[in-house]
Amino acid sequence: MMFRHRRTVAAAALAAAAVSGMSACSAVLGEEESLVDATSLTVGVKADQPGLGLEDGEGGFEGFDVDVALYIAGELGIPEGSVEFVGVTSDQREDVLDVEDPLLVSGRRVDMVVATYSITPVRKTEVTFAGPYYVAKQDVLVRSDAAEIGGVRDLEGLDVCQGEGSNSTTRITEGLGIDVVPTEEPTYTDCIDLLREGDVDAVSTDNLILAGFQTQSPGEFRLVGNPFTDEKYGVGLRYGDVAACEAVNRAISKMYQDGVADDMLSRWFDGTGLETLDSVPQFEGCA
């Protein structure tokens, strides 16, 4: 299950989606319907985050989040061939799950989001979260020659980039009271490009995301390694689908208990120096 994955959907499911204008899942959330009844699945993942969710240039996606989504799908009884991945950005994640007025991606609604989606009180008013399936920590990425930056406090007065829809710089400015100059770009790939060119001084977000970019450009960037805050990655589901949330939580528990999660994390983040999580995270609850 931990290999490069194609965007594949059963032809019948695609035909049904074309007729209905909805995503290729068999269950639409209603009074008694749930994602647990689905026979196919459309999953929103990041398309530009190495090690987590990255479009491979051949129509497929790969990374830890992709592997997690496929594992969950398997536990829900949905075969890999009936799982389709579509790329979503940070600011699209609530909208693609909206039952009443969904943002269509590739002509479809998204049934589930596994896209470094931090669980927050505000987001829980719009999305039902299973998990977390991982707890990352916010850290800082700088150019390798920026020896003067040893932690988040050293960012005072500097330019810090975040992806659109992220809360990363808010956690620095409002959460820690550190006055930085925030820059927001559509994606973290754009932030990394600005960092590379010297147009910003740092990029701050979850350490798994930063470690992925660091491994993609060896020697060019340095992960400060002085994390602050916990980032609980949840599986985003349509609001109110408690049955699906409970089923996904059972799958996440099994994924850690069987050692599969550790294998996935080793596959994508060995050599980064990160100490990755190896036990079941404490769940938030589905109600």
Short mmCIF file of C-alpha atoms in Angstrom, two decimals:
data_model
loop_
_atom_site.label_atom_id
_atom_site.label_comp_id
_atom_site.label_asym_id
_atom_site.label_seq_id
_atom_site.Cartn_x
_atom_site.Cartn_y
_atom_site.Cartn_z
CA MET A 1 0.00 0.00 0.00
CA MET A 2 3.00 2.28 0.27
CA PHE A 3 3.90 2.86 -3.35
CA ARG A 4 3.17 5.46 -6.01
CA HIS A 5 -0.57 5.73 -6.43
CA ARG A 6 -2.51 6.55 -9.57
CA ARG A 7 -5.72 8.52 -9.70
CA THR A 8 -8.02 5.59 -10.39
CA VAL A 9 -11.77 5.31 -10.13
CA ALA A 10 -14.14 2.57 -11.27
CA ALA A 11 -15.73 3.49 -14.59
CA ALA A 12 -19.22 3.02 -13.21
CA ALA A 13 -18.50 5.42 -10.37
CA LEU A 14 -17.21 8.02 -12.80
CA ALA A 15 -20.31 7.66 -14.92
CA ALA A 16 -22.51 8.10 -11.89
CA ALA A 17 -20.56 11.19 -10.88
CA ALA A 18 -20.94 12.68 -14.32
CA VAL A 19 -24.71 12.19 -14.20
CA SER A 20 -25.18 13.49 -10.69
CA GLY A 21 -22.54 16.26 -10.74
CA MET A 22 -21.29 14.92 -7.41
CA SER A 23 -18.14 13.13 -6.30
CA ALA A 24 -17.57 9.47 -7.05
CA CYS A 25 -18.78 8.15 -3.73
CA SER A 26 -21.81 5.98 -3.22
CA ALA A 27 -23.12 7.68 -0.12
CA VAL A 28 -24.20 11.28 0.26
CA LEU A 29 -24.46 12.50 3.83
CA GLY A 30 -28.09 12.58 4.91
CA GLU A 31 -30.17 11.55 7.88
CA GLU A 32 -29.12 7.91 7.74
CA GLU A 33 -26.35 7.91 5.13
CA SER A 34 -22.65 8.03 5.84
CA LEU A 35 -19.29 7.62 4.20
CA VAL A 36 -19.13 4.18 5.83
CA ASP A 37 -21.63 3.05 3.16
CA ALA A 38 -19.44 4.24 0.27
CA THR A 39 -18.04 1.92 -2.39
CA SER A 40 -15.66 4.52 -3.86
CA LEU A 41 -13.88 7.52 -2.44
CA THR A 42 -12.53 10.88 -3.60
CA VAL A 43 -9.80 12.19 -1.28
CA GLY A 44 -8.36 15.69 -1.17
CA VAL A 45 -4.60 15.75 -0.56
CA LYS A 46 -1.88 18.34 -0.99
CA ALA A 47 -0.20 18.31 -4.38
CA ASP A 48 2.99 20.21 -3.56
CA GLN A 49 4.27 18.90 -0.22
CA PRO A 50 7.16 16.42 -0.58
CA GLY A 51 6.82 13.42 1.73
CA LEU A 52 3.17 14.20 2.50
CA GLY A 53 1.16 14.86 -0.64
CA LEU A 54 2.96 15.43 -3.92
CA GLU A 55 1.74 15.12 -7.50
CA ASP A 56 4.26 12.91 -9.24
CA GLY A 57 4.01 14.37 -12.74
CA GLU A 58 2.35 11.24 -14.10
CA GLY A 59 -1.16 11.83 -12.80
CA GLY A 60 -0.60 10.25 -9.39
CA PHE A 61 0.02 11.37 -5.84
CA GLU A 62 2.48 10.08 -3.26
CA GLY A 63 3.40 10.71 0.36
CA PHE A 64 2.49 9.90 3.95
CA ASP A 65 -0.99 11.45 3.71
CA VAL A 66 -1.70 9.44 0.56
CA ASP A 67 -0.66 6.22 2.30
CA VAL A 68 -2.80 7.07 5.33
CA ALA A 69 -5.83 7.72 3.11
CA LEU A 70 -5.39 4.40 1.30
CA TYR A 71 -5.03 2.53 4.58
CA ILE A 72 -8.23 4.10 5.90
CA ALA A 73 -10.04 3.34 2.65
CA GLY A 74 -8.98 -0.30 2.90
CA GLU A 75 -10.31 -0.50 6.46
CA LEU A 76 -13.61 0.96 5.21
CA GLY A 77 -13.75 -1.83 2.63
CA ILE A 78 -12.94 0.42 -0.35
CA PRO A 79 -10.30 -1.06 -2.69
CA GLU A 80 -7.40 1.06 -3.92
CA GLY A 81 -8.78 1.00 -7.46
CA SER A 82 -11.87 2.84 -6.25
CA VAL A 83 -9.96 5.65 -4.57
CA GLU A 84 -9.27 8.87 -6.47
CA PHE A 85 -6.94 11.61 -5.24
CA VAL A 86 -7.30 15.28 -6.13
CA GLY A 87 -5.04 18.14 -5.10
CA VAL A 88 -6.42 20.76 -2.71
CA THR A 89 -4.83 23.87 -1.23
CA SER A 90 -5.05 24.91 2.42
CA ASP A 91 -7.79 27.46 1.82
CA GLN A 92 -9.97 24.98 -0.13
CA ARG A 93 -10.25 22.29 2.52
CA GLU A 94 -13.49 23.39 4.20
CA ASP A 95 -15.15 24.27 0.91
CA VAL A 96 -14.55 20.92 -0.79
CA LEU A 97 -16.35 19.15 2.07
CA ASP A 98 -19.34 21.52 2.13
CA VAL A 99 -22.49 19.42 1.66
CA GLU A 100 -24.75 22.29 0.62
CA ASP A 101 -22.39 24.30 -1.58
CA PRO A 102 -19.24 22.32 -2.32
CA LEU A 103 -16.24 23.62 -4.21
CA LEU A 104 -15.83 21.09 -7.02
CA VAL A 105 -12.32 19.80 -7.66
CA SER A 106 -11.80 18.08 -11.01
CA GLY A 107 -15.59 18.24 -11.38
CA ARG A 108 -16.25 16.38 -8.14
CA ARG A 109 -16.90 16.95 -4.50
CA VAL A 110 -14.34 15.55 -2.11
CA ASP A 111 -15.47 12.93 0.40
CA MET A 112 -12.48 13.10 2.71
CA VAL A 113 -9.53 15.45 3.22
CA VAL A 114 -6.15 14.11 4.35
CA ALA A 115 -3.97 17.14 3.74
CA THR A 116 -1.93 18.21 6.80
CA TYR A 117 -5.28 19.51 8.07
CA SER A 118 -4.76 20.81 11.61
CA ILE A 119 -7.76 20.42 13.91
CA THR A 120 -8.83 23.77 15.35
CA PRO A 121 -11.96 24.89 17.26
CA VAL A 122 -13.02 27.14 14.38
CA ARG A 123 -12.64 24.42 11.77
CA LYS A 124 -14.62 21.99 13.94
CA THR A 125 -17.67 24.21 13.46
CA GLU A 126 -17.62 23.34 9.73
CA VAL A 127 -15.93 19.93 9.50
CA THR A 128 -16.13 16.68 11.44
CA PHE A 129 -12.58 15.55 12.19
CA ALA A 130 -11.44 12.01 12.80
CA GLY A 131 -8.11 11.54 14.50
CA PRO A 132 -5.66 13.11 14.71
CA TYR A 133 -3.71 10.58 12.68
CA TYR A 134 -0.48 12.46 13.47
CA VAL A 135 0.65 15.25 15.78
CA ALA A 136 3.26 17.47 14.13
CA LYS A 137 4.95 20.49 15.68
CA GLN A 138 5.40 23.92 14.17
CA ASP A 139 9.00 24.80 13.41
CA VAL A 140 11.01 27.16 11.21
CA LEU A 141 12.90 26.59 7.96
CA VAL A 142 15.68 29.02 6.96
CA ARG A 143 18.48 29.15 4.43
CA SER A 144 21.50 27.12 5.48
CA ASP A 145 23.65 30.23 5.93
CA ALA A 146 21.19 31.92 8.33
CA ALA A 147 23.14 30.96 11.44
CA GLU A 148 21.64 33.82 13.46
CA ILE A 149 18.19 32.16 13.53
CA GLY A 150 18.10 29.51 16.22
CA GLY A 151 14.44 29.63 17.20
CA VAL A 152 11.14 31.37 16.69
CA ARG A 153 12.13 34.33 18.92
CA ASP A 154 14.88 35.17 16.45
CA LEU A 155 12.24 35.93 13.81
CA GLU A 156 11.35 39.27 15.44
CA GLY A 157 11.11 41.87 12.67
CA LEU A 158 11.88 39.37 9.89
CA ASP A 159 9.83 38.33 6.86
CA VAL A 160 8.06 35.01 7.41
CA CYS A 161 6.04 33.21 4.75
CA GLN A 162 3.01 30.93 5.11
CA GLY A 163 0.66 29.22 2.69
CA GLU A 164 -2.74 30.78 2.06
CA GLY A 165 -5.33 29.51 4.52
CA SER A 166 -2.72 28.49 7.09
CA ASN A 167 -2.58 29.75 10.70
CA SER A 168 1.20 29.55 11.00
CA THR A 169 2.17 33.22 11.27
CA THR A 170 -0.86 33.94 13.47
CA ARG A 171 0.50 31.45 15.99
CA ILE A 172 3.75 33.43 16.01
CA THR A 173 2.29 36.93 16.16
CA GLU A 174 -0.83 36.43 18.28
CA GLY A 175 0.12 33.22 20.05
CA LEU A 176 3.66 34.15 21.04
CA GLY A 177 3.59 37.95 20.69
CA ILE A 178 6.50 37.99 18.24
CA ASP A 179 6.31 40.81 15.70
CA VAL A 180 7.13 39.37 12.26
CA VAL A 181 6.39 40.64 8.78
CA PRO A 182 3.95 38.07 7.36
CA THR A 183 3.88 37.06 3.72
CA GLU A 184 1.14 34.79 2.39
CA GLU A 185 1.49 32.80 -0.81
CA PRO A 186 -0.94 30.38 -2.48
CA THR A 187 1.16 27.34 -1.52
CA TYR A 188 4.18 26.45 0.57
CA THR A 189 6.08 25.68 -2.62
CA ASP A 190 5.75 29.39 -3.42
CA CYS A 191 7.06 30.20 0.07
CA ILE A 192 10.06 27.94 -0.45
CA ASP A 193 10.80 29.68 -3.75
CA LEU A 194 10.77 33.06 -1.97
CA LEU A 195 13.06 31.72 0.72
CA ARG A 196 15.45 30.36 -1.88
CA GLU A 197 15.61 33.75 -3.61
CA GLY A 198 16.11 35.65 -0.35
CA ASP A 199 12.77 37.45 -0.61
CA VAL A 200 11.70 36.17 2.83
CA ASP A 201 13.82 35.21 5.83
CA ALA A 202 11.97 32.10 6.95
CA VAL A 203 9.08 29.75 6.35
CA SER A 204 7.21 28.52 9.39
CA THR A 205 4.74 25.66 9.47
CA ASP A 206 4.56 22.02 10.59
CA ASN A 207 7.88 20.22 10.92
CA LEU A 208 6.79 17.34 8.67
CA ILE A 209 6.05 19.78 5.85
CA LEU A 210 9.34 21.61 6.33
CA ALA A 211 11.34 18.37 6.55
CA GLY A 212 9.87 17.27 3.22
CA PHE A 213 11.05 20.44 1.50
CA GLN A 214 14.44 20.15 3.19
CA THR A 215 15.01 16.66 1.80
CA GLN A 216 14.01 17.86 -1.66
CA SER A 217 16.83 20.44 -1.65
CA PRO A 218 19.73 18.91 0.32
CA GLY A 219 22.10 21.47 1.84
CA GLU A 220 20.06 24.47 0.75
CA PHE A 221 17.84 24.87 3.82
CA ARG A 222 18.08 24.21 7.56
CA LEU A 223 15.29 23.10 9.85
CA VAL A 224 15.82 25.08 13.05
CA GLY A 225 14.69 22.15 15.17
CA ASN A 226 13.25 24.21 18.01
CA PRO A 227 9.53 23.42 17.67
CA PHE A 228 6.61 25.18 19.32
CA THR A 229 2.90 24.23 19.32
CA ASP A 230 1.31 20.88 18.49
CA GLU A 231 -0.40 20.50 15.13
CA LYS A 232 -3.01 17.74 15.23
CA TYR A 233 -3.55 16.42 11.71
CA GLY A 234 -7.18 15.37 11.33
CA VAL A 235 -9.05 13.49 8.65
CA GLY A 236 -11.63 15.98 7.41
CA LEU A 237 -15.13 14.57 6.89
CA ARG A 238 -18.44 16.18 6.08
CA TYR A 239 -19.90 17.88 9.10
CA GLY A 240 -22.05 15.56 11.21
CA ASP A 241 -20.85 12.22 9.82
CA VAL A 242 -20.13 10.73 13.24
CA ALA A 243 -20.33 7.13 12.02
CA ALA A 244 -17.55 7.74 9.50
CA CYS A 245 -15.48 9.54 12.12
CA GLU A 246 -15.70 6.58 14.49
CA ALA A 247 -14.82 4.13 11.72
CA VAL A 248 -11.81 6.21 10.66
CA ASN A 249 -10.62 6.41 14.27
CA ARG A 250 -10.70 2.62 14.49
CA ALA A 251 -8.62 2.45 11.31
CA ILE A 252 -6.06 4.95 12.65
CA SER A 253 -5.73 2.99 15.91
CA LYS A 254 -5.08 -0.21 13.98
CA MET A 255 -2.59 1.55 11.70
CA TYR A 256 -0.40 2.42 14.70
CA GLN A 257 -0.96 -0.78 16.66
CA ASP A 258 0.09 -2.92 13.68
CA GLY A 259 3.24 -0.83 13.10
CA VAL A 260 2.06 0.28 9.67
CA ALA A 261 2.16 3.98 10.61
CA ASP A 262 5.77 3.66 11.73
CA ASP A 263 6.69 2.01 8.42
CA MET A 264 4.99 4.82 6.49
CA LEU A 265 6.76 7.54 8.47
CA SER A 266 10.11 5.81 8.06
CA ARG A 267 9.55 5.56 4.31
CA TRP A 268 9.04 9.29 3.91
CA PHE A 269 11.05 10.90 6.72
CA ASP A 270 14.05 8.71 7.53
CA GLY A 271 17.20 10.80 7.34
CA THR A 272 15.52 14.09 8.26
CA GLY A 273 16.51 13.90 11.94
CA LEU A 274 12.90 14.14 13.08
CA GLU A 275 11.67 11.96 15.91
CA THR A 276 8.36 10.83 14.49
CA LEU A 277 5.32 9.69 16.44
CA ASP A 278 5.07 5.94 16.99
CA SER A 279 1.95 5.56 19.16
CA VAL A 280 -1.75 6.23 18.62
CA PRO A 281 -2.43 9.97 19.07
CA GLN A 282 -5.09 11.00 21.56
CA PHE A 283 -8.28 11.44 19.59
CA GLU A 284 -10.38 14.59 19.72
CA GLY A 285 -13.75 12.82 19.76
CA CYS A 286 -16.38 12.66 17.03
CA ALA A 287 -19.37 14.41 18.57
#
